[in-house]
């Protein structure tokens, strides 16, 4: 196989807002998307269509300078120096510090269709990102493959998994940069795993060397820029943030109802129950089993009456069975993936022999979306997209399979995203002004625009609980904020201790779902004995108490892309301890809650507290940051710390988000030395009216020096569901913090002296 390395430039010219540079081997194109984002594409056969599944922005214009040796593009934030002989791409900060440079020897090169970019590795360089990956937070010394896979029974080293997020952030010399390799072929990332500490590299089996370089000097800003480029999540339905109970499967309408009723009987809050594959007739998508689910509408009406929403699963595989509506329509209109000779591809999944919709086509997405009326008519409100890597038994779909005009190897990594998109767009059309909830297992960069994700089939081990948390935080770096794991572990049976511990962590997981595999022990809160049920219940109540804080956190994700679950690398980028394997599972949940996951077998924990001052939530004990401490971690009390100065809005315990509660918004203030603020956000939690100004947003400021709490005038036309405000103070010297006094929650500015 011939190896070609990008050589000397032969011509340079600018066409519109693209700089085009030719060498003997290939053509490079450069675009500037913003002051901090520059795109480089090096291609042997550039497709003028230039479509991306991920990117939703357009480039702007720019100027360049040319000398004998190089071409330079400067923005107020970033400089790209393009070396002419040979052609190499080197990025610097505005004041000339090296951010990321091509390896001068190899730069970009090809071996057959495989394209690789070798880049210089800096001595102290760390890497975070790539979304759902096993391994450490800091990926230095590791390598990864992106090839969406049904990774059933995966362990803590398995790679690849279900999703592809070819975006990472590099950190060295006190500097930060981001790189998004927008290529859906099977791709590879090596963060200095297999080289002599000289190079890192990334590449793909086909397509272009096509990347976006981010030059902002803050991890949070890079995430903001990345989600500006690839889109941000909408406000999620409020109910999806409540507790979700799932199982493969609740086998009948009666069982679904009895589980839901039991939650109400035990007074354990919950919002969602799921139907996994067995609700269908022989696993045929968009059907109901007539014997076990004879009247879906009646079942859902009963669920609704007690404040439950139903989410049902859909898989892509359409059973081959003449007379089955989706099969007939798909065949008639040629909606399914084919071989090059036009024959339909057959793969086997739950339903047996199946065809697979070509979600890359708009007409297919529309057809798929419209079919959801079979679920939405009786009242289903959430749509769980599974097996969309796509999975087929044997896990080896032939590369000859075609989706539209593309072969499987080129677009496999985007199939799940396009299914989620079809589901999102379709259900949006059929459920009116309501927000659909979509959950997908496979994904590609940009999926946050359509769907939440969960991390697939984990197992009931402590190591999976901890790894799951790292995946949640890592998915947050790549734009996915609404993320969950199967709490309790999908396969195997958790010990009662693990179930309790995992549930405690679930309180602080953006999506809080308990799910388990067929054949495992039942997982509902009452299956673990009275004492454990009491702990589980108290934790779920805490989740509901925190909903105003959590919802405001998702408003940040919606507006800036900042995830709800934040690795310490986001706020404490230069603190090495955050990357230490001893502490790398720790994370901030929203602005000011620090959570330290602990194995179920340990009753004490070593916790690292970053800069600032911290209070243990349960004991209110105060600690100084930048030190590690040993704390008690009984099963009743996961180590959770509140940052000094925190403003945390909470509410009373409700049984589901359908209840309005007592109308009192509790503002919890944890004393600190600096003035702090919190952006409080609320809307109806259900519809798109917030896009028309129907929201309630204000800044809450705490000034410990002036001893005041100020609520700014409300922006937006929505009337808060809380008509009263109660202040709660912690860590104040005197007990003077107007405790328990109620204030009217008017839309005007409010100032309270403490
Ligand atoms: C897959 C999913 C799992 C689901 C099962 C049955 O394994 O990952 O969540 O329960 O299929 O549908």
XYZ file of C-alpha atoms and ligand atoms in Angstrom:
766
model
C 0.000 0.000 0.000
C 1.314 3.371 -0.942
C 1.963 5.904 1.783
C 1.671 9.529 0.780
C 2.619 12.471 2.932
C 1.275 15.917 2.202
C 4.053 17.757 0.342
C 4.824 21.268 -0.910
C 2.188 23.713 -1.977
C 1.724 24.467 -5.635
C -0.919 27.164 -5.573
C -2.885 29.361 -3.200
C -6.035 31.251 -3.952
C -9.091 32.464 -2.175
C -12.527 31.761 -3.631
C -15.227 33.612 -1.725
C -14.604 32.775 1.903
C -12.531 29.661 1.250
C -8.768 29.634 1.034
C -7.754 26.906 -1.402
C -4.267 25.460 -1.331
C -3.117 22.788 -3.738
C -0.308 20.282 -3.451
C 0.552 17.370 -5.697
C -1.293 14.976 -3.372
C -4.405 16.857 -2.362
C -6.272 20.129 -1.951
C -6.600 21.929 1.346
C -9.460 24.266 2.118
C -9.620 26.660 5.043
C -12.672 28.425 6.452
C -13.065 30.684 9.461
C -16.286 30.040 11.367
C -15.695 32.511 14.169
C -12.793 34.233 15.894
C -12.103 31.038 17.781
C -13.022 28.368 15.201
C -11.046 27.579 12.059
C -11.853 24.663 9.800
C -9.270 22.729 7.810
C -10.248 20.229 5.147
C -7.622 18.320 3.213
C -9.069 16.168 0.506
C -8.234 14.172 -2.558
C -11.809 14.306 -3.829
C -13.688 17.120 -2.121
C -17.439 16.867 -2.467
C -18.870 20.311 -3.205
C -22.030 19.270 -1.427
C -19.970 19.543 1.750
C -22.703 18.173 4.007
C -22.205 17.593 7.699
C -24.493 15.745 10.091
C -23.061 17.721 12.964
C -22.400 21.296 11.891
C -25.234 23.813 11.720
C -23.268 27.052 11.260
C -21.884 28.796 8.200
C -18.384 30.237 7.855
C -17.591 33.939 7.576
C -15.001 35.817 5.578
C -11.386 36.440 6.580
C -8.059 37.833 5.398
C -4.719 36.103 5.124
C -1.099 37.124 4.797
C 1.372 35.329 2.630
C 5.161 35.257 2.755
C 7.735 33.056 1.060
C 7.455 30.365 3.754
C 3.997 30.560 5.093
C 0.412 31.732 4.966
C -0.995 33.219 8.143
C -4.614 33.654 9.191
C -5.132 35.760 12.291
C -8.251 36.331 14.326
C -8.407 38.236 17.624
C -8.189 34.832 19.366
C -6.282 32.483 17.143
C -3.517 32.263 14.552
C -3.160 29.566 11.949
C 0.306 29.384 10.402
C 0.297 27.301 7.277
C 3.776 26.134 6.441
C 4.269 25.957 2.666
C 7.023 23.445 2.263
C 5.817 20.961 3.246
C 2.182 21.898 3.854
C 1.614 21.835 7.623
C -1.027 23.416 9.871
C 0.076 24.998 13.131
C -2.180 26.831 15.559
C -1.115 29.523 18.006
C -2.820 31.819 20.467
C -3.230 35.457 19.463
C 0.037 36.232 21.227
C 1.935 33.447 19.558
C 1.975 30.551 22.017
C 1.852 27.133 20.358
C -1.551 25.464 20.857
C -1.303 22.549 18.464
C 1.060 21.846 15.594
C 1.385 19.198 12.928
C 4.156 16.733 13.436
C 6.706 18.403 11.119
C 7.750 15.052 9.624
C 4.414 13.438 8.837
C 1.595 15.993 9.178
C -1.315 14.684 7.155
C -0.880 11.500 5.186
C -2.713 8.698 3.407
C -2.352 4.973 3.271
C -4.821 3.916 0.623
C -8.088 5.580 1.620
C -7.075 5.920 5.243
C -6.225 9.492 6.179
C -4.284 10.370 9.314
C -3.102 13.572 10.920
C -0.020 13.237 13.112
C 0.352 16.091 15.553
C 3.038 17.142 17.967
C 2.550 15.863 21.496
C 3.482 18.292 24.251
C 5.223 17.044 27.339
C 2.472 17.898 29.785
C -0.382 17.479 27.318
C -3.647 15.979 28.594
C -6.714 15.039 26.567
C -10.364 14.932 27.569
C -13.447 14.241 25.456
C -14.630 11.704 22.837
C -17.901 11.298 24.749
C -18.842 7.747 25.735
C -15.501 5.998 26.162
C -14.093 3.615 28.753
C -10.896 4.499 30.570
C -9.705 7.538 32.422
C -10.891 11.103 32.288
C -7.439 12.079 31.022
C -6.991 10.074 27.844
C -3.268 10.658 27.519
C -1.624 7.339 26.744
C -4.827 5.737 25.410
C -6.199 5.085 21.953
C -9.787 4.728 20.751
C -11.869 3.692 17.772
C -15.217 5.144 16.727
C -17.421 2.523 15.132
C -20.922 2.494 16.583
C -21.384 -0.968 18.038
C -23.997 -2.863 20.018
C -21.532 -3.357 22.853
C -23.638 -5.753 24.918
C -21.743 -7.183 27.903
C -19.035 -4.552 27.578
C -16.501 -4.164 30.342
C -14.444 -1.273 31.635
C -11.956 -1.560 28.758
C -14.241 -2.263 25.790
C -13.875 -0.032 22.755
C -15.639 0.940 20.554
C -19.020 1.430 22.230
C -22.292 2.779 20.898
C -21.516 6.376 20.024
C -19.158 8.549 18.004
C -18.123 11.970 19.274
C -14.852 12.736 17.484
C -14.230 15.864 19.550
C -11.558 16.307 22.186
C -9.964 19.080 24.197
C -6.193 19.254 24.575
C -4.617 20.907 27.616
C -0.950 21.811 27.978
C 1.318 24.621 29.115
C -1.671 26.224 30.832
C -3.398 26.470 27.432
C -6.524 24.858 25.997
C -7.682 23.969 22.496
C -10.396 21.790 20.986
C -10.473 19.675 17.854
C -13.533 18.218 16.159
C -12.772 15.693 13.417
C -15.999 15.743 11.414
C -15.768 12.447 9.567
C -18.312 9.626 9.960
C -16.088 6.800 8.684
C -14.548 4.458 11.223
C -12.174 6.779 13.034
C -9.158 6.484 15.305
C -7.701 8.622 18.050
C -4.345 8.002 19.629
C -3.400 10.317 22.466
C 0.209 9.266 22.652
C -0.560 5.599 23.323
C 1.538 4.009 20.680
C 4.244 6.534 19.935
C 7.422 7.491 21.726
C 5.798 10.538 23.280
C 6.419 12.533 20.108
C 3.014 12.473 18.466
C -0.680 12.118 18.943
C -2.760 11.225 15.948
C -6.253 10.834 14.630
C -7.693 9.691 11.349
C -10.298 7.654 9.542
C -10.653 4.790 7.091
C -11.993 7.100 4.404
C -13.245 10.559 3.621
C -11.392 13.811 4.169
C -9.088 15.094 6.837
C -11.766 17.510 7.947
C -11.476 19.198 11.287
C -12.575 22.259 13.230
C -9.997 23.771 15.512
C -11.131 25.651 18.632
C -8.811 28.190 20.180
C -10.701 29.579 23.182
C -8.700 29.682 26.384
C -11.207 27.991 28.678
C -12.739 24.535 28.634
C -16.212 25.968 29.222
C -15.760 28.391 26.317
C -14.577 25.603 24.015
C -17.712 23.609 24.920
C -19.785 26.701 24.245
C -18.089 27.130 20.851
C -18.430 23.435 19.993
C -22.154 23.510 20.789
C -22.549 26.753 18.881
C -21.143 24.901 15.884
C -23.095 21.652 16.357
C -26.207 22.903 18.128
C -27.604 22.811 21.637
C -30.380 20.895 23.311
C -33.877 22.268 23.571
C -35.427 22.656 26.993
C -36.285 19.087 27.997
C -39.768 18.180 29.184
C -39.706 18.734 32.953
C -41.178 15.291 33.546
C -38.171 13.651 31.905
C -36.052 14.996 34.770
C -38.070 13.138 37.361
C -37.432 9.540 38.358
C -37.810 7.004 35.524
C -38.586 3.336 36.090
C -37.741 0.927 33.316
C -37.355 -2.811 32.815
C -36.918 -5.259 30.013
C -39.855 -5.734 30.182
C -42.968 -5.050 32.146
C -44.853 -7.765 30.330
C -48.439 -6.525 30.370
C -50.604 -3.466 30.860
C -51.569 -4.887 34.234
C -47.958 -5.155 35.314
C -47.164 -1.620 34.105
C -50.127 -0.274 36.049
C -49.393 -2.217 39.187
C -45.790 -0.964 39.227
C -46.954 2.626 38.762
C -49.611 2.253 41.436
C -47.097 0.802 43.855
C -44.960 3.963 43.543
C -47.969 6.005 44.571
C -48.840 3.637 47.368
C -45.312 3.781 48.785
C -45.230 7.541 48.164
C -42.026 7.279 46.169
C -41.956 10.059 43.576
C -41.735 9.017 39.926
C -42.712 10.481 36.576
C -41.986 7.870 33.964
C -42.548 4.205 33.310
C -41.276 2.402 30.227
C -42.454 -0.306 27.916
C -39.507 -2.258 26.556
C -39.823 -4.525 23.480
C -42.456 -6.898 24.834
C -45.318 -4.416 24.448
C -45.142 -5.059 20.720
C -46.754 -7.765 18.693
C -43.811 -10.053 17.840
C -41.428 -7.114 18.146
C -43.004 -5.385 15.174
C -42.307 -1.679 15.547
C -45.427 0.534 15.866
C -47.658 -2.350 16.984
C -49.062 -3.400 20.362
C -49.448 -6.937 21.625
C -53.206 -7.382 21.564
C -53.285 -9.909 24.371
C -51.007 -8.325 26.919
C -51.663 -4.683 26.008
C -55.258 -4.925 24.728
C -56.147 -1.271 25.242
C -53.065 0.941 25.308
C -55.108 4.130 25.567
C -56.980 2.880 28.621
C -53.672 1.895 30.231
C -52.054 5.248 29.466
C -55.126 7.153 30.652
C -54.870 5.336 33.962
C -51.162 6.104 34.145
C -51.834 9.749 33.414
C -54.489 9.890 36.086
C -51.825 9.025 38.653
C -49.210 11.324 37.150
C -47.152 8.863 35.087
C -45.944 9.282 31.508
C -45.194 6.352 29.251
C -42.065 5.940 27.124
C -41.957 3.077 24.632
C -39.014 1.553 22.817
C -38.583 1.460 19.046
C -35.820 -0.350 17.165
C -34.927 0.341 13.524
C -35.356 -3.231 12.234
C -38.680 -3.744 10.443
C -39.815 -7.374 10.477
C -40.123 -9.029 7.087
C -43.765 -9.982 7.091
C -46.132 -9.186 4.235
C -49.280 -7.640 5.652
C -47.388 -5.735 8.366
C -48.009 -2.110 7.520
C -44.503 -0.744 7.960
C -43.023 -3.660 6.038
C -45.439 -3.255 3.136
C -44.994 0.508 2.934
C -41.237 0.257 3.223
C -41.036 -2.290 0.401
C -43.465 -0.426 -1.809
C -41.571 2.843 -1.503
C -38.080 1.425 -1.356
C -37.395 2.843 2.099
C -34.953 0.150 3.181
C -31.179 -0.204 2.948
C -30.070 -2.280 -0.025
C -27.137 -4.036 -1.601
C -25.696 -2.390 -4.735
C -27.884 -4.614 -6.942
C -31.014 -3.191 -5.318
C -31.744 -6.263 -3.191
C -32.851 -5.319 0.311
C -30.389 -5.997 3.091
C -31.638 -8.534 5.655
C -30.298 -8.541 9.203
C -31.579 -10.414 12.202
C -32.623 -8.661 15.407
C -35.341 -9.121 18.063
C -38.099 -9.441 15.485
C -36.181 -12.003 13.440
C -35.323 -11.225 9.820
C -35.613 -7.472 9.271
C -35.045 -4.668 6.815
C -33.537 -1.373 7.945
C -34.990 2.033 7.091
C -32.639 4.402 5.302
C -32.877 7.286 7.777
C -30.493 9.332 5.650
C -33.374 10.055 3.267
C -35.843 12.786 4.099
C -38.851 10.874 2.727
C -37.918 7.894 4.898
C -37.572 10.094 7.983
C -40.986 11.588 7.266
C -42.569 8.178 6.840
C -40.956 6.928 10.045
C -42.021 10.023 11.948
C -45.640 9.772 10.815
C -45.835 6.131 11.949
C -45.503 7.263 15.564
C -49.208 7.999 15.684
C -49.593 4.294 16.566
C -47.903 5.243 19.825
C -48.856 8.883 20.265
C -52.587 8.399 19.589
C -53.028 6.295 22.722
C -50.829 8.819 24.569
C -47.161 7.761 24.561
C -44.972 10.822 25.218
C -41.399 9.541 25.074
C -39.609 7.566 22.376
C -36.696 5.312 23.183
C -34.527 4.547 20.137
C -32.479 1.406 20.607
C -30.327 -0.953 18.498
C -29.508 1.871 16.117
C -25.761 1.409 15.708
C -27.368 -0.337 13.788
C -27.264 -3.669 15.593
C -27.821 -6.990 13.882
C -26.984 -10.344 15.392
C -23.454 -11.154 14.425
C -22.664 -7.464 14.584
C -21.163 -7.382 11.162
C -23.309 -5.645 8.577
C -21.599 -6.131 5.197
C -19.826 -3.078 3.897
C -21.728 -3.533 0.628
C -24.940 -2.354 2.284
C -26.092 0.972 0.908
C -27.928 3.791 2.607
C -29.027 6.109 -0.186
C -25.955 6.647 -2.334
C -23.544 5.901 0.518
C -22.105 2.601 1.653
C -22.351 1.495 5.264
C -18.708 2.155 6.237
C -19.081 5.827 5.387
C -22.240 6.578 7.326
C -22.656 3.852 9.940
C -21.578 6.179 12.747
C -24.386 8.615 11.891
C -27.207 6.067 11.483
C -28.385 6.266 15.098
C -28.347 10.042 15.017
C -30.464 10.111 11.879
C -32.926 7.681 13.443
C -33.149 9.905 16.524
C -33.619 12.880 14.220
C -36.424 11.150 12.328
C -38.053 10.262 15.637
C -37.675 13.765 17.029
C -38.879 15.559 13.909
C -41.707 13.103 13.358
C -43.034 13.093 16.896
C -42.758 16.872 17.055
C -45.076 16.987 14.102
C -47.616 14.597 15.600
C -47.793 15.769 19.231
C -48.534 19.397 18.550
C -46.850 22.045 20.653
C -45.488 19.543 23.187
C -41.796 18.684 23.609
C -41.129 15.091 22.613
C -38.645 13.164 24.722
C -36.293 11.094 22.591
C -33.650 8.789 24.017
C -31.086 7.125 21.772
C -28.316 4.575 22.257
C -26.264 5.301 19.138
C -25.240 8.854 18.342
C -22.888 11.102 16.410
C -21.721 14.634 17.177
C -24.719 16.987 17.175
C -27.246 14.463 18.513
C -27.964 16.845 21.406
C -30.242 18.739 18.999
C -32.657 15.801 18.902
C -32.244 13.463 21.772
C -31.023 12.399 25.172
C -28.654 9.430 25.380
C -27.906 6.605 27.779
C -24.762 4.557 27.931
C -26.181 1.179 26.908
C -25.869 -2.214 28.527
C -23.680 -1.810 31.584
C -23.416 -4.381 34.371
C -24.208 -4.395 38.060
C -20.675 -3.728 39.307
C -19.220 -0.852 41.270
C -16.649 -0.376 38.523
C -19.471 0.187 36.006
C -21.153 2.691 38.284
C -17.948 4.719 38.477
C -17.180 4.331 34.783
C -20.753 5.348 33.964
C -20.239 8.587 35.823
C -17.079 9.347 33.868
C -18.972 8.645 30.652
C -21.778 10.990 31.692
C -19.281 13.765 32.413
C -17.346 13.024 29.245
C -20.514 13.098 27.136
C -21.079 16.515 28.703
C -17.820 17.745 27.205
C -19.110 16.683 23.795
C -22.370 18.603 24.015
C -24.653 15.930 25.489
C -26.131 17.197 28.739
C -29.242 15.028 29.122
C -27.469 11.737 29.739
C -28.245 8.706 31.867
C -26.936 5.256 32.674
C -28.859 2.144 33.665
C -28.941 2.717 37.411
C -28.368 -0.554 39.192
C -26.629 -2.059 36.161
C -28.393 -3.596 33.169
C -26.998 -7.106 33.337
C -26.206 -9.139 36.466
C -27.803 -8.522 39.851
C -26.632 -5.698 42.067
C -26.187 -6.257 45.775
C -28.704 -4.217 47.776
C -25.812 -1.934 48.742
C -24.907 -1.303 45.116
C -28.515 -0.618 44.197
C -28.815 1.908 47.004
C -25.522 3.584 46.182
C -26.243 3.748 42.466
C -29.637 5.261 43.183
C -27.982 7.945 45.337
C -25.706 8.783 42.426
C -28.738 8.761 40.116
C -30.111 11.765 42.000
C -27.152 13.685 40.556
C -27.270 12.145 37.079
C -28.895 14.369 34.444
C -31.312 11.591 33.461
C -32.303 9.391 36.412
C -33.393 5.964 35.165
C -33.481 2.563 36.783
C -33.324 -0.192 34.145
C -32.513 -3.884 34.102
C -32.207 -6.813 31.795
C -34.636 -9.645 31.347
C -33.965 -12.409 33.836
C -32.341 -10.218 36.483
C -33.950 -9.546 39.839
C -36.662 -6.924 39.890
C -35.202 -3.498 40.581
C -37.998 -1.269 41.831
C -37.311 0.596 45.096
C -39.421 -1.809 47.182
C -37.453 -4.886 46.120
C -34.576 -4.176 48.515
C -36.067 -4.451 51.982
C -37.665 -1.796 54.117
C -34.489 -0.124 55.302
C -33.049 0.200 51.810
C -36.341 1.330 50.380
C -36.369 4.158 52.892
C -32.942 5.322 51.693
C -33.922 5.012 48.047
C -37.119 6.937 48.691
C -35.329 9.723 50.529
C -32.848 10.054 47.698
C -35.564 10.195 45.052
C -37.294 12.852 47.148
C -34.059 14.826 47.148
C -34.074 14.667 43.340
C -37.557 16.179 43.288
C -36.568 18.817 45.843
C -33.725 19.831 43.507
C -35.815 20.121 40.340
C -35.841 23.958 40.233
C -32.022 23.910 40.400
C -31.784 21.084 37.860
C -34.167 22.748 35.426
C -32.192 26.002 35.631
C -29.090 23.899 34.972
C -30.623 22.567 31.774
C -31.407 26.131 30.790
C -27.640 26.699 30.812
C -27.168 23.650 28.577
C -29.852 24.998 26.258
C -28.291 28.455 26.100
C -24.537 27.815 26.299
C -24.027 24.072 25.908
C -22.529 23.766 29.382
C -23.520 20.313 30.634
C -25.308 19.643 33.894
C -22.745 17.018 34.930
C -19.343 18.703 34.823
C -16.002 17.008 35.182
C -13.713 19.075 37.416
C -11.680 19.756 34.260
C -14.322 22.303 33.263
C -14.197 24.600 36.283
C -10.784 23.655 37.691
C -8.884 23.090 34.459
C -5.432 23.702 35.862
C -5.870 21.687 39.035
C -4.022 18.419 38.380
C -5.991 16.601 41.074
C -9.128 16.669 38.951
C -7.414 14.313 36.471
C -5.931 12.056 39.131
C -7.523 8.600 38.894
C -8.181 8.901 42.626
C -10.587 11.766 42.031
C -11.524 11.703 38.340
C -15.033 10.375 39.025
C -15.908 13.496 40.979
C -18.014 16.092 39.244
C -19.970 19.255 39.717
C -23.699 18.825 39.282
C -24.701 22.247 38.021
C -22.871 25.304 39.315
C -22.309 24.417 42.915
C -22.942 20.824 43.982
C -19.859 18.618 44.092
C -20.497 14.881 44.097
C -17.969 12.174 44.934
C -19.135 8.745 43.730
C -18.151 5.971 46.135
C -18.208 2.187 45.672
C -20.948 0.398 47.563
C -18.349 -1.642 49.431
C -16.698 1.399 50.989
C -18.059 3.353 53.898
C -15.457 6.092 53.877
C -14.128 8.040 50.944
C -11.204 10.184 50.013
C -12.584 13.291 48.397
C -10.688 16.115 46.746
C -12.170 19.543 47.253
C -11.042 22.052 44.633
C -10.387 25.746 45.255
C -12.888 27.613 47.409
C -14.744 26.580 50.500
C -17.176 23.697 50.709
C -19.899 22.423 53.003
C -20.897 18.804 53.316
C -24.572 18.815 52.388
C -25.665 16.365 55.074
C -23.712 17.698 58.049
C -23.158 21.325 56.953
C -19.587 20.921 58.084
C -17.313 23.414 56.365
C -14.021 22.568 54.628
C -11.312 24.558 52.939
C -10.627 23.594 49.344
C -7.468 22.488 47.542
C -7.087 19.543 49.846
C -8.230 15.979 50.004
C -10.204 14.797 52.978
C -11.377 11.468 54.276
C -15.097 11.483 54.941
C -17.717 9.054 56.130
C -19.742 7.615 53.309
C -22.422 5.399 54.807
C -25.035 4.086 52.398
C -27.410 6.733 53.663
C -25.095 9.578 52.722
C -23.197 9.803 49.448
C -20.519 12.500 49.865
C -22.052 15.640 48.385
C -20.587 19.100 48.971
C -21.951 22.549 48.379
C -19.738 25.369 47.243
C -19.597 28.338 49.608
C -21.707 31.128 48.146
C -24.054 28.676 46.426
C -27.611 29.732 45.691
C -29.721 26.619 45.274
C -33.416 26.878 44.477
C -35.449 23.921 45.706
C -39.066 22.947 46.175
C -41.099 20.699 48.418
C -41.392 16.994 47.705
C -43.985 16.172 45.066
C -44.948 12.738 43.804
C -44.525 13.730 40.155
C -43.941 16.882 38.156
C -47.657 16.958 37.422
C -48.194 18.215 40.946
C -47.740 21.911 41.462
C -46.481 21.467 44.997
C -46.970 23.955 47.818
C -46.033 26.975 45.696
C -42.988 27.841 47.803
C -39.615 28.255 46.136
C -36.884 27.674 48.701
C -33.755 29.666 48.086
C -30.930 27.916 49.910
C -27.945 30.157 50.487
C -24.663 28.705 51.623
C -22.578 31.472 53.104
C -19.405 32.481 51.315
C -17.056 35.449 51.206
C -17.646 36.624 47.666
C -20.806 37.920 46.014
C -22.414 35.153 43.943
C -25.316 34.867 41.569
C -27.569 32.252 40.040
C -29.758 32.437 36.967
C -33.143 31.009 37.851
C -35.227 29.755 34.944
C -38.710 28.339 34.745
C -41.353 27.760 32.084
C -44.319 25.448 31.640
C -41.953 22.487 31.289
C -44.034 20.993 28.522
C -44.528 23.155 25.452
C -42.555 25.309 23.058
C -44.189 28.480 24.357
C -40.871 29.431 25.958
C -39.617 30.136 22.459
C -42.343 32.813 22.298
C -41.339 34.515 25.529
C -43.402 32.381 27.921
C -40.681 31.898 30.469
C -39.702 33.281 33.854
C -36.050 34.165 34.251
C -34.222 36.244 36.806
C -30.845 36.599 38.409
C -30.571 35.952 42.126
C -27.603 37.638 43.771
C -26.198 37.100 47.227
C -23.827 39.721 48.587
C -22.291 38.648 51.899
C -20.699 42.070 52.413
C -23.856 44.075 51.943
C -25.810 41.198 53.514
C -28.437 41.263 50.807
C -30.220 38.899 48.499
C -31.531 40.482 45.363
C -33.919 39.048 42.837
C -33.750 40.915 39.544
C -36.891 41.922 37.688
C -38.281 38.913 35.882
C -37.642 38.548 32.173
C -40.363 36.769 30.168
C -44.124 36.538 30.360
C -44.538 33.286 32.283
C -46.001 33.322 35.783
C -43.973 31.208 38.176
C -45.664 28.192 39.711
C -44.133 29.315 43.005
C -46.014 32.263 44.447
C -43.878 32.443 47.592
C -40.166 32.522 48.264
C -38.578 31.154 51.405
C -34.956 31.885 52.284
C -32.845 29.244 53.948
C -29.355 30.140 55.144
C -26.483 27.785 55.936
C -23.127 28.661 57.418
C -24.236 32.078 58.614
C -22.843 33.068 61.981
C -26.075 34.237 63.459
C -29.334 32.519 62.841
C -30.581 35.752 61.330
C -31.252 34.648 57.799
C -34.926 35.400 57.757
C -35.466 31.704 57.960
C -38.893 30.435 57.112
C -40.273 33.884 56.487
C -42.263 33.863 53.253
C -41.893 36.572 50.630
C -44.180 37.127 47.686
C -42.616 35.931 44.463
C -43.557 38.931 42.357
C -42.116 39.595 38.908
C -40.632 42.874 40.134
C -37.174 43.192 41.556
C -36.999 42.078 45.187
C -34.299 43.047 47.651
C -34.028 41.390 51.030
C -31.691 42.507 53.805
C -30.352 39.684 55.863
C -30.856 -3.589 24.355
C -30.932 -2.286 25.121
C -31.609 -2.506 26.452
C -33.001 -3.102 26.206
C -32.880 -4.396 25.395
C -34.240 -4.951 25.011
O -30.005 -4.483 24.999
O -29.672 -1.706 25.290
O -31.709 -1.307 27.163
O -33.618 -3.363 27.421
O -32.149 -4.168 24.215
O -34.948 -4.045 24.250
